[in-house]
Tab-separated table of C-alpha atoms and ligand atoms in Angstrom:
chain	number	residue	atom	x	y	z
A	26	MET	CA	20.253	-19.324	-33.340
A	27	LYS	CA	22.511	-18.994	-31.049
A	28	ILE	CA	24.423	-15.513	-30.737
A	29	PHE	CA	27.811	-14.036	-29.430
A	30	ILE	CA	28.036	-10.680	-28.148
A	31	THR	CA	30.758	-8.877	-27.453
A	32	ARG	CA	29.946	-6.952	-24.263
A	33	VAL	CA	26.963	-7.102	-22.369
A	34	LEU	CA	24.193	-5.634	-23.959
A	35	PRO	CA	21.883	-2.897	-22.878
A	36	PRO	CA	18.998	-4.576	-21.076
A	37	GLU	CA	15.994	-3.609	-23.727
A	38	GLY	CA	17.817	-5.041	-26.746
A	39	LEU	CA	18.662	-8.124	-24.865
A	40	ALA	CA	15.200	-8.638	-23.699
A	41	LEU	CA	13.700	-8.017	-27.004
A	42	LEU	CA	16.418	-11.107	-28.194
A	43	GLN	CA	15.479	-13.343	-24.637
A	44	ARG	CA	11.931	-12.986	-25.772
A	45	ALA	CA	12.484	-13.928	-29.440
A	46	ALA	CA	13.733	-17.342	-28.138
A	47	VAL	CA	17.667	-16.523	-29.249
A	48	ASN	CA	20.054	-18.098	-27.516
A	49	VAL	CA	22.515	-15.471	-25.847
A	50	THR	CA	25.980	-15.533	-24.633
A	51	GLN	CA	27.375	-12.659	-23.570
A	52	TRP	CA	31.202	-11.985	-23.200
A	53	GLU	CA	31.423	-10.461	-19.812
A	54	GLU	CA	34.967	-10.830	-18.460
A	55	LYS	CA	35.801	-6.896	-18.580
A	56	ARG	CA	38.722	-6.746	-20.945
A	57	ASN	CA	38.724	-6.683	-24.908
A	58	LEU	CA	38.700	-9.943	-26.997
A	59	SER	CA	41.712	-10.733	-29.007
A	60	ARG	CA	41.476	-11.468	-32.612
A	61	GLU	CA	41.726	-14.799	-31.835
A	62	GLU	CA	39.501	-15.185	-30.086
A	63	LEU	CA	36.667	-13.580	-30.765
A	64	ILE	CA	37.599	-15.746	-34.226
A	65	ALA	CA	37.329	-19.151	-32.106
A	66	HIS	CA	34.296	-17.735	-29.840
A	67	CYS	CA	32.643	-17.494	-33.412
A	68	GLN	CA	33.020	-20.855	-34.677
A	69	GLN	CA	30.874	-21.873	-31.889
A	70	TYR	CA	27.542	-19.938	-33.025
A	71	ASP	CA	25.161	-18.760	-35.934
A	72	ALA	CA	25.273	-14.849	-35.706
A	73	LEU	CA	27.667	-12.101	-33.873
A	74	LEU	CA	26.334	-8.983	-32.350
A	75	LEU	CA	30.009	-6.864	-32.645
A	76	ALA	CA	30.056	-4.016	-29.399
A	77	SER	CA	33.451	-3.864	-29.544
A	78	ASP	CA	35.843	-2.196	-31.775
A	79	ASN	CA	37.305	-5.726	-33.300
A	80	ILE	CA	38.359	-5.498	-36.852
A	81	ILE	CA	36.100	-7.507	-39.100
A	82	ASP	CA	39.056	-7.775	-41.699
A	83	ARG	CA	38.873	-10.165	-45.185
A	84	GLY	CA	41.016	-13.070	-43.032
A	85	PHE	CA	38.193	-12.828	-40.287
A	86	LEU	CA	35.632	-13.004	-43.145
A	87	GLN	CA	36.781	-15.757	-44.511
A	88	GLN	CA	37.119	-17.812	-41.639
A	89	CYS	CA	33.440	-16.980	-40.087
A	90	GLY	CA	32.249	-17.040	-43.207
A	91	HIS	CA	29.147	-19.341	-41.783
A	92	LEU	CA	27.975	-16.018	-39.946
A	93	LYS	CA	24.558	-15.443	-40.892
A	94	VAL	CA	24.247	-11.333	-39.542
A	95	ILE	CA	27.079	-9.438	-37.647
A	96	SER	CA	24.924	-6.914	-36.463
A	97	LEU	CA	26.739	-3.188	-35.225
A	98	LEU	CA	26.034	-1.926	-32.367
A	99	SER	CA	27.363	1.254	-33.392
A	100	VAL	CA	26.431	3.696	-36.756
A	101	GLY	CA	29.667	3.270	-38.433
A	102	TYR	CA	30.939	0.522	-39.873
A	103	ASP	CA	34.049	1.761	-41.163
A	104	LYS	CA	36.168	-1.411	-38.732
A	105	VAL	CA	34.671	-3.655	-41.235
A	106	ASP	CA	35.550	-4.259	-45.410
A	107	ILE	CA	32.742	-4.318	-46.386
A	108	GLN	CA	33.577	-5.274	-50.018
A	109	ALA	CA	35.132	-8.805	-48.428
A	110	ALA	CA	31.779	-9.270	-46.900
A	111	ASN	CA	30.069	-8.770	-49.589
A	112	GLU	CA	32.269	-11.197	-51.636
A	113	LEU	CA	31.920	-13.847	-48.991
A	114	LYS	CA	28.601	-13.188	-48.609
A	115	VAL	CA	28.270	-12.479	-44.728
A	116	PRO	CA	25.770	-9.716	-44.188
A	117	VAL	CA	26.515	-6.557	-41.701
A	118	THR	CA	23.938	-4.200	-39.727
A	119	ASN	CA	24.384	-1.007	-38.069
A	120	THR	CA	22.240	1.079	-35.666
A	121	PRO	CA	21.525	4.406	-38.151
A	122	GLY	CA	19.462	7.759	-36.994
A	123	VAL	CA	19.076	6.175	-32.897
A	124	LEU	CA	22.428	8.215	-31.741
A	125	SER	CA	22.288	11.597	-34.164
A	126	SER	CA	20.894	13.555	-30.856
A	127	ALA	CA	23.032	12.116	-28.423
A	128	THR	CA	25.723	12.241	-30.891
A	129	ALA	CA	25.854	16.094	-31.805
A	130	ASP	CA	24.608	16.695	-28.323
A	131	THR	CA	28.585	15.447	-27.282
A	132	ALA	CA	29.464	18.028	-30.046
A	133	PHE	CA	27.741	20.782	-28.891
A	134	LEU	CA	28.897	20.064	-25.138
A	135	LEU	CA	32.731	19.883	-26.580
A	136	MET	CA	32.377	22.870	-28.853
A	137	LEU	CA	31.282	24.729	-25.195
A	138	ALA	CA	33.473	23.429	-22.960
A	139	ALA	CA	36.524	23.802	-25.531
A	140	SER	CA	35.020	27.834	-25.928
A	141	ARG	CA	35.470	28.226	-21.669
A	142	LYS	CA	38.053	25.784	-21.357
A	143	ALA	CA	35.867	24.040	-18.750
A	144	PHE	CA	37.971	20.532	-18.393
A	145	PHE	CA	41.352	22.611	-17.950
A	146	GLN	CA	39.573	25.172	-15.062
A	147	HIS	CA	37.835	22.009	-13.439
A	148	LYS	CA	41.425	20.608	-13.292
A	149	ARG	CA	42.917	23.480	-11.584
A	150	ILE	CA	40.558	22.960	-8.764
A	151	ILE	CA	41.596	19.746	-8.552
A	152	ARG	CA	44.835	20.997	-8.781
A	153	GLY	CA	44.094	23.191	-5.724
A	154	GLU	CA	44.627	26.601	-7.722
A	155	TRP	CA	41.049	28.150	-7.271
A	156	GLY	CA	42.391	30.373	-4.878
A	157	PHE	CA	44.089	32.958	-6.722
A	158	SER	CA	41.741	34.537	-9.824
A	159	GLU	CA	42.294	36.870	-12.246
A	160	PRO	CA	39.605	38.895	-14.356
A	161	THR	CA	42.291	38.566	-17.805
A	162	ALA	CA	43.163	34.906	-16.857
A	163	ASN	CA	42.020	31.435	-18.152
A	164	LEU	CA	39.694	33.436	-20.173
A	165	GLY	CA	37.446	31.565	-22.953
A	166	ILE	CA	35.690	33.046	-26.579
A	167	GLU	CA	32.007	33.526	-26.523
A	168	ILE	CA	29.435	31.344	-29.891
A	169	GLU	CA	26.690	33.883	-29.711
A	170	GLY	CA	26.156	34.453	-33.311
A	171	LYS	CA	28.981	32.990	-34.481
A	172	THR	CA	29.222	30.788	-37.536
A	173	LEU	CA	29.111	26.867	-37.466
A	174	GLY	CA	30.552	24.871	-40.511
A	175	ILE	CA	29.610	21.099	-40.732
A	176	TRP	CA	31.912	18.306	-42.918
A	177	GLY	CA	29.578	16.107	-44.005
A	178	LEU	CA	25.868	17.223	-43.161
A	179	GLY	CA	23.379	14.751	-42.497
A	180	ASN	CA	21.441	12.667	-39.244
A	181	ILE	CA	24.109	14.237	-36.701
A	182	GLY	CA	25.808	17.432	-37.838
A	183	TYR	CA	21.885	18.103	-38.653
A	184	VAL	CA	20.623	18.268	-34.713
A	185	MET	CA	24.278	19.691	-34.235
A	186	ALA	CA	22.797	22.786	-36.409
A	187	GLN	CA	19.549	22.406	-35.346
A	188	ARG	CA	20.514	22.917	-31.509
A	189	CYS	CA	23.856	25.673	-32.075
A	190	ILE	CA	20.345	27.701	-33.449
A	191	SER	CA	18.154	27.513	-31.074
A	192	ALA	CA	21.220	27.708	-28.542
A	193	PHE	CA	23.808	30.455	-30.382
A	194	ASN	CA	21.721	32.020	-33.529
A	195	MET	CA	24.663	30.926	-35.026
A	196	ARG	CA	24.921	30.631	-38.971
A	197	VAL	CA	24.927	27.257	-40.455
A	198	ILE	CA	27.327	26.422	-42.992
A	199	TYR	CA	28.033	22.905	-44.485
A	200	CYS	CA	30.555	21.203	-47.153
A	201	ASN	CA	28.304	17.786	-48.379
A	202	ARG	CA	29.536	16.150	-51.631
A	203	GLY	CA	25.911	16.718	-53.039
A	204	ARG	CA	22.785	19.281	-51.497
A	205	ASN	CA	20.975	18.833	-48.207
A	206	GLU	CA	18.507	20.747	-49.312
A	207	GLU	CA	16.146	20.270	-45.748
A	208	ALA	CA	19.498	21.726	-44.274
A	209	GLU	CA	19.403	24.651	-46.522
A	210	GLN	CA	14.760	24.518	-46.222
A	211	LYS	CA	14.493	24.484	-42.846
A	212	LEU	CA	18.174	25.606	-41.303
A	213	GLY	CA	19.156	28.376	-43.715
A	214	ALA	CA	22.582	25.990	-44.661
A	215	VAL	CA	24.555	27.615	-47.054
A	216	ARG	CA	26.933	25.081	-49.054
A	217	VAL	CA	30.473	26.252	-49.293
A	218	SER	CA	33.223	24.677	-50.828
A	219	PHE	CA	36.059	23.024	-48.349
A	220	ASP	CA	38.191	26.096	-48.688
A	221	GLU	CA	35.361	28.074	-47.651
A	222	LEU	CA	33.909	26.149	-44.924
A	223	LEU	CA	37.711	26.225	-43.415
A	224	SER	CA	37.840	29.855	-43.814
A	225	GLN	CA	35.052	30.754	-42.803
A	226	SER	CA	34.289	28.510	-39.243
A	227	ASP	CA	33.875	29.636	-36.380
A	228	VAL	CA	33.273	25.956	-35.043
A	229	LEU	CA	34.193	23.269	-37.543
A	230	SER	CA	32.427	20.176	-37.018
A	231	VAL	CA	33.341	17.424	-38.078
A	232	HIS	CA	30.191	14.523	-38.779
A	233	THR	CA	30.995	12.541	-42.239
A	234	ALA	CA	31.883	8.561	-42.154
A	235	LEU	CA	35.551	7.561	-42.050
A	236	THR	CA	36.245	6.562	-45.201
A	237	PRO	CA	39.857	6.035	-47.225
A	238	GLU	CA	38.579	9.186	-49.034
A	239	THR	CA	38.282	11.755	-45.575
A	240	ALA	CA	40.941	9.647	-43.541
A	241	GLY	CA	43.698	12.314	-42.499
A	242	THR	CA	41.747	15.301	-43.766
A	243	PHE	CA	42.412	17.545	-41.148
A	244	ASN	CA	46.241	17.991	-41.516
A	245	MET	CA	48.302	20.425	-41.676
A	246	ALA	CA	47.349	22.369	-44.914
A	247	ALA	CA	43.545	21.720	-43.983
A	248	PHE	CA	44.340	23.647	-40.258
A	249	SER	CA	46.072	26.315	-41.466
A	250	LYS	CA	43.370	27.636	-43.700
A	251	MET	CA	41.218	27.225	-40.550
A	252	LYS	CA	40.803	31.387	-38.147
A	253	PRO	CA	43.030	31.638	-35.693
A	254	THR	CA	39.843	31.889	-33.223
A	255	SER	CA	38.312	28.730	-34.508
A	256	ILE	CA	37.334	25.449	-32.916
A	257	PHE	CA	37.745	22.530	-34.329
A	258	VAL	CA	35.355	19.457	-32.727
A	259	ASN	CA	35.600	15.742	-34.433
A	260	THR	CA	32.514	13.120	-33.116
A	261	ALA	CA	32.915	11.343	-35.939
A	262	ARG	CA	35.897	9.185	-35.984
A	263	GLY	CA	39.725	10.055	-35.043
A	264	ALA	CA	41.354	9.366	-38.270
A	265	ILE	CA	40.128	11.696	-39.954
A	266	HIS	CA	42.403	14.119	-38.436
A	267	ASN	CA	45.975	13.977	-38.047
A	268	GLU	CA	46.866	13.680	-34.352
A	269	ALA	CA	50.578	15.036	-34.791
A	270	ASP	CA	48.951	17.952	-37.367
A	271	LEU	CA	46.439	18.775	-34.668
A	272	ILE	CA	48.945	18.964	-31.758
A	273	THR	CA	51.031	21.388	-33.949
A	274	ALA	CA	48.522	23.444	-35.501
A	275	LEU	CA	46.792	24.409	-31.148
A	276	GLN	CA	50.458	24.733	-30.018
A	277	GLN	CA	50.837	27.557	-32.519
A	278	ARG	CA	48.113	29.186	-32.357
A	279	ILE	CA	47.126	28.355	-35.916
A	280	ILE	CA	43.550	27.409	-34.412
A	281	TRP	CA	41.682	28.544	-31.432
A	282	GLY	CA	40.802	25.587	-29.578
A	283	ALA	CA	39.629	21.836	-30.209
A	284	GLY	CA	37.023	19.271	-28.859
A	285	LEU	CA	37.645	15.367	-29.679
A	286	ASP	CA	35.059	12.507	-28.654
A	287	VAL	CA	37.567	10.439	-31.071
A	288	THR	CA	40.636	10.825	-31.056
A	289	ASN	CA	43.356	9.144	-32.781
A	290	PRO	CA	44.514	6.108	-31.695
A	291	GLU	CA	42.050	5.496	-29.518
A	292	PRO	CA	42.152	4.730	-26.736
A	293	MET	CA	43.880	8.177	-26.324
A	294	SER	CA	47.327	7.666	-24.542
A	295	LYS	CA	46.675	9.286	-20.963
A	296	ASP	CA	50.029	11.467	-21.671
A	297	ASN	CA	48.584	12.460	-24.768
A	298	PRO	CA	49.898	16.837	-24.843
A	299	LEU	CA	46.296	17.367	-26.082
A	300	LEU	CA	44.752	16.968	-22.695
A	301	ASP	CA	47.218	19.852	-20.825
A	302	MET	CA	45.597	22.305	-22.787
A	303	PRO	CA	42.873	25.012	-21.626
A	304	THR	CA	41.100	24.856	-24.886
A	305	VAL	CA	41.444	21.354	-25.294
A	306	ALA	CA	38.310	18.716	-24.505
A	307	VAL	CA	38.618	15.644	-24.937
A	308	LEU	CA	36.002	12.798	-24.001
A	309	PRO	CA	37.330	9.193	-24.334
A	310	HIS	CA	34.553	8.251	-27.397
A	311	ILE	CA	31.220	8.607	-25.560
A	312	GLY	CA	28.905	10.031	-28.454
A	313	SER	CA	25.578	7.614	-28.018
A	314	ALA	CA	26.543	6.969	-23.929
A	315	THR	CA	22.938	7.584	-22.884
A	316	GLU	CA	20.872	5.393	-21.348
A	317	GLU	CA	17.953	6.354	-24.278
A	318	THR	CA	20.023	5.814	-27.036
A	319	ARG	CA	22.037	3.040	-25.822
A	320	ASN	CA	18.731	0.802	-25.583
A	321	ALA	CA	17.177	1.996	-28.725
A	322	MET	CA	20.773	0.334	-30.360
A	323	ALA	CA	20.504	-2.468	-28.546
A	324	VAL	CA	17.324	-2.769	-29.720
A	325	MET	CA	18.027	-2.307	-33.641
A	326	ALA	CA	20.697	-4.466	-33.135
A	327	ALA	CA	18.415	-6.626	-31.518
A	328	LYS	CA	16.084	-6.707	-34.712
A	329	ASN	CA	18.825	-7.256	-37.211
A	330	ILE	CA	19.879	-10.314	-35.598
A	331	ILE	CA	16.123	-11.513	-35.528
A	332	ALA	CA	15.468	-10.386	-39.151
A	333	ALA	CA	18.700	-12.931	-40.000
A	334	MET	CA	16.639	-16.223	-37.620
A	335	ASN	CA	13.547	-15.601	-39.321
A	336	GLY	CA	14.802	-15.697	-42.629
A	337	GLU	CA	13.958	-11.791	-43.355
A	338	PRO	CA	15.385	-8.574	-44.936
A	339	LEU	CA	17.497	-7.119	-42.837
A	340	PRO	CA	16.349	-3.882	-41.525
A	341	ASN	CA	19.514	-1.448	-41.670
A	342	GLN	CA	21.565	-3.793	-44.021
A	343	VAL	CA	25.164	-2.176	-44.603
A	344	THR	CA	26.454	-5.144	-47.168
A	345	SER	CA	24.072	-5.430	-51.078
A	346	LEU	CA	23.921	-9.282	-50.449
B	422	DGY	C1	29.099	4.856	-33.728
B	422	DGY	O1	27.828	4.617	-33.554
B	422	DGY	O2	29.435	4.511	-34.954
B	422	DGY	C2	29.787	5.239	-32.728
B	422	DGY	O3	30.944	6.041	-32.776
B	422	DGY	C3	30.270	4.321	-31.537
B	422	DGY	O4	31.498	3.349	-32.711
């Protein structure tokens, strides 16, 4: 089987594919493949390992319907038209579970960075502004004993809650469609309505998938119900918040701060006003970017390819056929 990988794969995944005698071609250029280029490349391969942000829509799938699998190097699969993949019988797989800790760590980092204005303070050093300090200037707020609200308490939210309880003895509330009994029993998490989540959270961390239902949920109507001292954290998908509304909510002090690993759009423009706000911390979508996690993801993505090659059930299939 010949597979095309849209990036250089972390070494453990690559080694696994090579041991399984998969014929691998990696895209090694430091630029994104255009849609047309990717479609053209795929014509020469049996499977695609997608490690880039290319959108896999119906038109793409129609032109690449011969692929035996599209193995995503991500847990999120919002860039794929899953309904079309089902209809066209192109199996799609993802990498669930292995990136929960790294992504939760990123949410924790952003919560703390925003609360202590850390990125802003760092920039002050670079600008040569460390010379004069005032006891009242640039103060942060503390997290200890406050309420963490989680929207979408699954694997990643669970680890974020664990971290926040052990480090800061936080109370945890969450809003999910269904109950998370394990989180209720083991972490004392309390399920609340969406409005209660907004009004009670000191830190509101988003850990849900991007779907047509969740897109744009955090807009001005939602921010207006949050505490003026609250911090909004998003490590899920940028399209879940309305970025113009977030900017206004911060400028008008409707909420206190924000920590974002995901933005809308991505990449964020270097002129985005969020980057100059003291109480905002932004990272360039690095939630899973550790040696350990990226290798674990690559191994999982490779196993999905190898299963397809051997005609076995795909371990992490998100399509239903
Ligand atoms: C994921 O795995 O979904 C990460 O957000 C990378 O896209």
